[in-house]
Tab-separated table of C-alpha atoms in Angstrom:
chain	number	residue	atom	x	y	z
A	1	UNK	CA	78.791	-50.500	-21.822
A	2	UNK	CA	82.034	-48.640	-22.779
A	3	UNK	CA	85.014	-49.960	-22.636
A	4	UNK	CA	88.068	-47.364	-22.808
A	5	UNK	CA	92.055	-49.031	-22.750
A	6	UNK	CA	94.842	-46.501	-22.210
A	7	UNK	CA	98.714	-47.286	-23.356
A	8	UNK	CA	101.178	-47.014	-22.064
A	9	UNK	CA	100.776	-47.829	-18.220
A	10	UNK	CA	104.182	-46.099	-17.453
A	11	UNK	CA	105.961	-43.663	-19.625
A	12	UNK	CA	109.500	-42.291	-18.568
A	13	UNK	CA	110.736	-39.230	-20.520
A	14	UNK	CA	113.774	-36.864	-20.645
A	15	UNK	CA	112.701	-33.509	-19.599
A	16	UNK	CA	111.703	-31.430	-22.577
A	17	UNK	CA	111.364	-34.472	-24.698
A	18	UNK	CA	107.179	-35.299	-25.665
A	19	UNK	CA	105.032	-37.232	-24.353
A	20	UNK	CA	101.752	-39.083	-26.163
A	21	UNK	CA	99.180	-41.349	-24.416
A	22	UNK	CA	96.774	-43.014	-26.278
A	23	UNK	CA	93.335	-44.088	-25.632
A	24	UNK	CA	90.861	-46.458	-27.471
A	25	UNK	CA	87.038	-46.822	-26.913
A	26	UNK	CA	84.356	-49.108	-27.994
A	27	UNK	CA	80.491	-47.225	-28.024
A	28	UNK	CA	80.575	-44.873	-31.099
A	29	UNK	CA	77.808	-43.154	-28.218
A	30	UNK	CA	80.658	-41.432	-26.610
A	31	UNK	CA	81.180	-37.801	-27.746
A	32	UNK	CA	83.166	-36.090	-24.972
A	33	UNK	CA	86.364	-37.064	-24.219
A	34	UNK	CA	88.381	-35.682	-20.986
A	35	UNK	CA	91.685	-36.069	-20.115
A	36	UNK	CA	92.861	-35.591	-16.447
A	37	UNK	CA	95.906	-35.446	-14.351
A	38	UNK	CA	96.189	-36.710	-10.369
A	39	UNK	CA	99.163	-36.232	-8.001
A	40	UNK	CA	99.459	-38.785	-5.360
A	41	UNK	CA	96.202	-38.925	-3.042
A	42	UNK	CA	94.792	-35.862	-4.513
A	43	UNK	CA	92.087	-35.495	-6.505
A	44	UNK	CA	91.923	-35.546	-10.884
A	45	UNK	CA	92.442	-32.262	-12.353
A	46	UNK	CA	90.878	-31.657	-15.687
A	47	UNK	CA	93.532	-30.727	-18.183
A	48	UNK	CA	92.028	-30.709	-21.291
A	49	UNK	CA	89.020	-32.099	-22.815
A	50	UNK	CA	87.571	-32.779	-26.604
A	51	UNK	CA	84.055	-33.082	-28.077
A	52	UNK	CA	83.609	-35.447	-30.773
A	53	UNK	CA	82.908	-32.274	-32.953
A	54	UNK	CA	86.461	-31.371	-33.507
A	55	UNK	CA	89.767	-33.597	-33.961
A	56	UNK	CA	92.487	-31.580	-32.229
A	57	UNK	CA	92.533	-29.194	-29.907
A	58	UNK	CA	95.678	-27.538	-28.042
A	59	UNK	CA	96.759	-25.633	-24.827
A	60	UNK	CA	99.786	-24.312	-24.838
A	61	UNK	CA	101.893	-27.369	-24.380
A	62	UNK	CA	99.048	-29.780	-23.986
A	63	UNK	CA	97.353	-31.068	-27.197
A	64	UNK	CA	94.530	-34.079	-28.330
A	65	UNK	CA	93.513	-35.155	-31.040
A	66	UNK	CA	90.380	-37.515	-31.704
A	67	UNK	CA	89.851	-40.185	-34.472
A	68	UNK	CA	86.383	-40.861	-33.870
A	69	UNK	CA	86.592	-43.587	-37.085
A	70	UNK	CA	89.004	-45.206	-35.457
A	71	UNK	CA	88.052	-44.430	-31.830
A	72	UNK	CA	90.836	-43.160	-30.283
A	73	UNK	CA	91.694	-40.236	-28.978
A	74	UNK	CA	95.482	-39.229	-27.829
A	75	UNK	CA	97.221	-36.851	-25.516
A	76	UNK	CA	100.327	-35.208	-26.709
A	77	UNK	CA	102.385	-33.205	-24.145
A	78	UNK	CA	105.644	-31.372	-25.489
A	79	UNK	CA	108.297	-29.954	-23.590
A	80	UNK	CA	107.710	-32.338	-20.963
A	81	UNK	CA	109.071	-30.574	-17.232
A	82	UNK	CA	109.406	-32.328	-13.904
A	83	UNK	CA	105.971	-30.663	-12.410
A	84	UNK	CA	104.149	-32.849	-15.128
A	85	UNK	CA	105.060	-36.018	-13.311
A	86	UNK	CA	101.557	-37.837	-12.324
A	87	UNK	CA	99.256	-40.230	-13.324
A	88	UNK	CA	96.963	-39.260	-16.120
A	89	UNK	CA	93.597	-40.587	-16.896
A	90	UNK	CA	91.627	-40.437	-20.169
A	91	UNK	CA	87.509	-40.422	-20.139
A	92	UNK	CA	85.328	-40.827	-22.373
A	93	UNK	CA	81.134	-39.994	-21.494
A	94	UNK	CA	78.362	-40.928	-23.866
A	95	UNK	CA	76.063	-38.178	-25.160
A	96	UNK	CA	72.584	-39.457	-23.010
A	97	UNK	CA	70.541	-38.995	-20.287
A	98	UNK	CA	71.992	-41.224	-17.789
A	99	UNK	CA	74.129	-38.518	-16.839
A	100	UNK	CA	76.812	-38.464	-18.706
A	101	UNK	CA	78.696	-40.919	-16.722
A	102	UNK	CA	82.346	-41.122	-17.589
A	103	UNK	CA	84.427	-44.334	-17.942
A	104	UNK	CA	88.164	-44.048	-17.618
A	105	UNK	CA	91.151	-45.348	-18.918
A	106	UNK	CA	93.554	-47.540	-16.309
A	107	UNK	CA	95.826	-44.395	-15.954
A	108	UNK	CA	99.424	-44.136	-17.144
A	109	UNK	CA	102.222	-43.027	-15.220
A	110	UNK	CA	104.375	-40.570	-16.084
A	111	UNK	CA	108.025	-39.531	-14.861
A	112	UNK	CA	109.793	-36.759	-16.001
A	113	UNK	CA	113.435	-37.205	-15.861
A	114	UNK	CA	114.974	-33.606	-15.372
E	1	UNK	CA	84.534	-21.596	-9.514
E	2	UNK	CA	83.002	-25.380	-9.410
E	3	UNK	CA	84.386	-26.345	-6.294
E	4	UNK	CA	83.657	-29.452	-4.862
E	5	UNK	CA	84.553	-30.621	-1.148
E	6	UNK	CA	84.280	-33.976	0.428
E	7	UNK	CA	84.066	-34.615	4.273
E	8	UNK	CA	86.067	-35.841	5.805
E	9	UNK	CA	89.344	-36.109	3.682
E	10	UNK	CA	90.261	-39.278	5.413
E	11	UNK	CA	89.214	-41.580	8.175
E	12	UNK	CA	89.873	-44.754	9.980
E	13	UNK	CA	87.242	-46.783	11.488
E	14	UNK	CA	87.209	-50.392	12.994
E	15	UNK	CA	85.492	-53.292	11.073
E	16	UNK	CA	81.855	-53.269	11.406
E	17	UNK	CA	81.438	-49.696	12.237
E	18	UNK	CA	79.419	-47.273	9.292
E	19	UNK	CA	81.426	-44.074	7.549
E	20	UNK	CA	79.194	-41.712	6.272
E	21	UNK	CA	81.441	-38.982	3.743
E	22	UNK	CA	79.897	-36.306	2.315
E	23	UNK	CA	80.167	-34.404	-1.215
E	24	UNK	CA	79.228	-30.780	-1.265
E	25	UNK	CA	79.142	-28.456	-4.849
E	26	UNK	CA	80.313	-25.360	-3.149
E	27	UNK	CA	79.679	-22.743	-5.733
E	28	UNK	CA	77.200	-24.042	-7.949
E	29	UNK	CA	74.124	-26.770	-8.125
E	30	UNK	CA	74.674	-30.132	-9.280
E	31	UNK	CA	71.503	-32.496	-10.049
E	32	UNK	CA	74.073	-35.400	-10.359
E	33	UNK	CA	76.918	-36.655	-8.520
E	34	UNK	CA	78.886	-39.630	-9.326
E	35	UNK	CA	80.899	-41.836	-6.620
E	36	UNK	CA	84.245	-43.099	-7.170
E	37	UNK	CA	86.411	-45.948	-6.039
E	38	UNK	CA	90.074	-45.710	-6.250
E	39	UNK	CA	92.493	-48.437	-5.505
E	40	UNK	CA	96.508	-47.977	-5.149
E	41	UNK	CA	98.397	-47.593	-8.066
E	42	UNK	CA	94.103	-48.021	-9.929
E	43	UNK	CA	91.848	-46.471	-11.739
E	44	UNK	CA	88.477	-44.755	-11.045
E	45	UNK	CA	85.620	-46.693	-10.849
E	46	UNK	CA	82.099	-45.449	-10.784
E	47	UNK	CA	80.147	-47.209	-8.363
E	48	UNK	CA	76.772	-45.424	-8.366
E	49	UNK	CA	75.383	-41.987	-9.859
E	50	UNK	CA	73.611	-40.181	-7.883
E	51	UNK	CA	70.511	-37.998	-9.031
E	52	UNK	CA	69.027	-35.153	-6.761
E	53	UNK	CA	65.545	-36.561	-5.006
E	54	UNK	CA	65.611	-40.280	-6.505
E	55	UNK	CA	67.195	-42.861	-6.026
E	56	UNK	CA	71.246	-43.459	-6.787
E	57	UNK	CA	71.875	-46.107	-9.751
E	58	UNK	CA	74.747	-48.327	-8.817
E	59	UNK	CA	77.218	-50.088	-11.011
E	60	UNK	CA	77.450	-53.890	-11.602
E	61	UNK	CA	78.502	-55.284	-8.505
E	62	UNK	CA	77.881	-52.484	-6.410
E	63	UNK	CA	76.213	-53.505	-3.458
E	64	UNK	CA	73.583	-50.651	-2.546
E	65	UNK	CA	73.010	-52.062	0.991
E	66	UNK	CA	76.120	-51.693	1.891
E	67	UNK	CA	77.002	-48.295	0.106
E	68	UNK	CA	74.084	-46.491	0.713
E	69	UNK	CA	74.090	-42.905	-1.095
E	70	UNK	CA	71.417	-40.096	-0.506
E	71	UNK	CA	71.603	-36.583	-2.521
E	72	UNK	CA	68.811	-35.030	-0.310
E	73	UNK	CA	69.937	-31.591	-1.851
E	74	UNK	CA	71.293	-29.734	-5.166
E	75	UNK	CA	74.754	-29.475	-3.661
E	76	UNK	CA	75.199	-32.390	-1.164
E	77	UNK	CA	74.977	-35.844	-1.545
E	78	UNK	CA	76.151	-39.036	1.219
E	79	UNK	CA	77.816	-41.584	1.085
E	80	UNK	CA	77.624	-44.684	3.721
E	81	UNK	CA	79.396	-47.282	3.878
E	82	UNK	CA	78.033	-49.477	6.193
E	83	UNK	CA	79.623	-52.645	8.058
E	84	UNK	CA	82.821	-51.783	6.985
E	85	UNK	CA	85.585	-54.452	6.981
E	86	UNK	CA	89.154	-54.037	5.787
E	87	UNK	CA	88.366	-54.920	2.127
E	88	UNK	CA	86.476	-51.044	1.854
E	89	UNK	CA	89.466	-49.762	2.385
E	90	UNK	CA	89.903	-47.190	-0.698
E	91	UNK	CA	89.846	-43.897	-1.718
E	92	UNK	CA	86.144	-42.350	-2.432
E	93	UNK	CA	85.978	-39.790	-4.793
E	94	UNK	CA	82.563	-37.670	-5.746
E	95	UNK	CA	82.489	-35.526	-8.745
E	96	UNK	CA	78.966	-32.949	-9.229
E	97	UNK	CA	77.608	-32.182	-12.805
E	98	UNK	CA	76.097	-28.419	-13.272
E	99	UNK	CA	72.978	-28.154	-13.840
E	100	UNK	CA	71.639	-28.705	-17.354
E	101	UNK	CA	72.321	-25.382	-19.152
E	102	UNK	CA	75.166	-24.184	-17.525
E	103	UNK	CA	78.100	-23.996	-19.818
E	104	UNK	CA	80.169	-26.757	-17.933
E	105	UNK	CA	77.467	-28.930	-18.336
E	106	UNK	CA	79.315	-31.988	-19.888
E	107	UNK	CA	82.158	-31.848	-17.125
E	108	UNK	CA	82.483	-33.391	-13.813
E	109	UNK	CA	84.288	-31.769	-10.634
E	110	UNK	CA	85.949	-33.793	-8.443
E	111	UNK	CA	86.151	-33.617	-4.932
E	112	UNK	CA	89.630	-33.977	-2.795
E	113	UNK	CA	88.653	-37.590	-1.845
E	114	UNK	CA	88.114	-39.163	1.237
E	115	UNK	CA	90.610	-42.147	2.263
E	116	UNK	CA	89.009	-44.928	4.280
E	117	UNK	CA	91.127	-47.167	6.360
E	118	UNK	CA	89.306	-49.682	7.755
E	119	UNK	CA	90.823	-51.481	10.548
C-alpha cells in the first residue's frame, strides 16, 4: 500500500518568515495530492490540493509543488501570520476504484511566532 | 457547499456499553465515506471505507465486529463501536466522496469529529 512520510514534525517560524513541509510517497499509483490544515479538536480543512498533472500550483500565500520522479510533493507557505498556527497534514490518493482512499502524512506542527 | 456533520460531536460512555456516531453529507450525495481514527498529538488513520448498499472494507487490523459501519443511504453512514473499553478512546472522523461526476469528485469532506471517551 502507500506509504507517505512528512518532515518536519514541528516547525517554529518568525511571523512573516516561510514555511515549507515536505512530503514523500512510495506507489507511483497516487495522482492527487491534498494538503490540509486542523486546529485543535476540529476537523481538517482542505487548503490546497495538486493533481499529478501539474507541478506547482499557488493560492495567494499558499503554494505546492509536485516532483512526481522523485515523489514528493511540498507545501510552501510565505508570509507566515499567527492564524496559520496548526497542524498540517499532506495526502496522497491513488487514481482507482477503491475509492480513492487517502493516506496521510504524520502531520507537522506549526507555530507562528508573532 | 459539501457539508458534512457527524453526531454526536463527542460522548462519554462506560466500558462495555456500544456508541453508535453518525456521518451525514448535508448538501450533496456521497456513494463513499471513509472513517477515521485520530489519536492525540496523531495522524489520521483510515479504518474502513464505506460504500453505499455493500459492505464497508476495513483496514489491516481493523476489527469489523467491533466497529461495525452501515451506509444504509447516499448521505448517511454509522458507525458502532461496540463493547467499548478505554483503549477506543479517540477521535472519529468521517469524510463523504461526491458522487462520480461531480466536479469535487477526487476530494473528501470531513466531518467535525466525534470524541469518544470511554470510561
Amino acid at each position: 500500500g502507500e506509504n507517505v512520510e512528512q518532515h518536519p514534525s514541528t516547525l517554529s517560524v518568525q511571523e512573516g518568515d516561510s514555511a515549507v513541509i515536505k512530503c514523500t510517497y512510495s506507489d507511483s499509483a497516487s495522482n492527487y495530492f491534498p494538503w490540509y490544515k486542523q486546529e485543535l479538536g476540529k476537523r481538517p480543512q482542505l487548503i490546497i490540493d495538486i493533481r499529478s498533472n501539474v507541478g506547482e500550483k499557488k493560492d495567494q500565500r499558499i503554494a505546492v509543488t509536485l516532483n512526481k520522479t522523485a515523489k514528493h510533493f511540498s507545501l510552501h507557505i510565505t508570509e507566515t501570520q499567527p492564524e496559520d498556527s496548526a497542524v498540517y497534514f499532506c495526502a496522497a490518493s491513488p487514481n482507482n476504484n477503491a475509492g480513492n482512499m487517502l493516506t496521510f502524512g504524520g502531520g507537522t506542527r506549526l507555530m507562528v511566532k508573532p | 457547499g459539501a457539508v458534512v456533520s457527524q453526531h454526536p460531536s463527542w460522548v462519554i460512555c462506560k466500558s462495555g456499553t456500544s456508541v453508535k456516531i453518525e456521518c451525514r453529507s448535508l448538501d450533496f450525495q456521497a456513494t463513499t465515506m471513509f472513517w477515521y481514527r485520530q489519536f492525540p498529538k496523531q495522524s489520521l488513520m483510515l479504518m474502513a471505507t464505506s460504500n453505499e448498499g455493500s459492505k464497508a472494507t476495513y483496514e489491516q487490523g481493523v476489527e469489523k465486529d467491533k466497529f461495525l459501519i452501515n451506509h444504509a443511504s447516499l448521505t448517511l453512514s454509522t458507525l458502532t463501536v461496540t463493547s467499548a473499553h478505554p483503549e477506543d478512546s479517540s477521535f472519529y472522523i468521517c469524510s463523504a466522496r461526491a458522487l462520480a461526476g461531480a466536479r469535487s469528485y477526487n476530494e473528501q469532506f470531513f466531518g467535525p469529529g466525534t470524541r469518544l471517551t470511554v470510561l
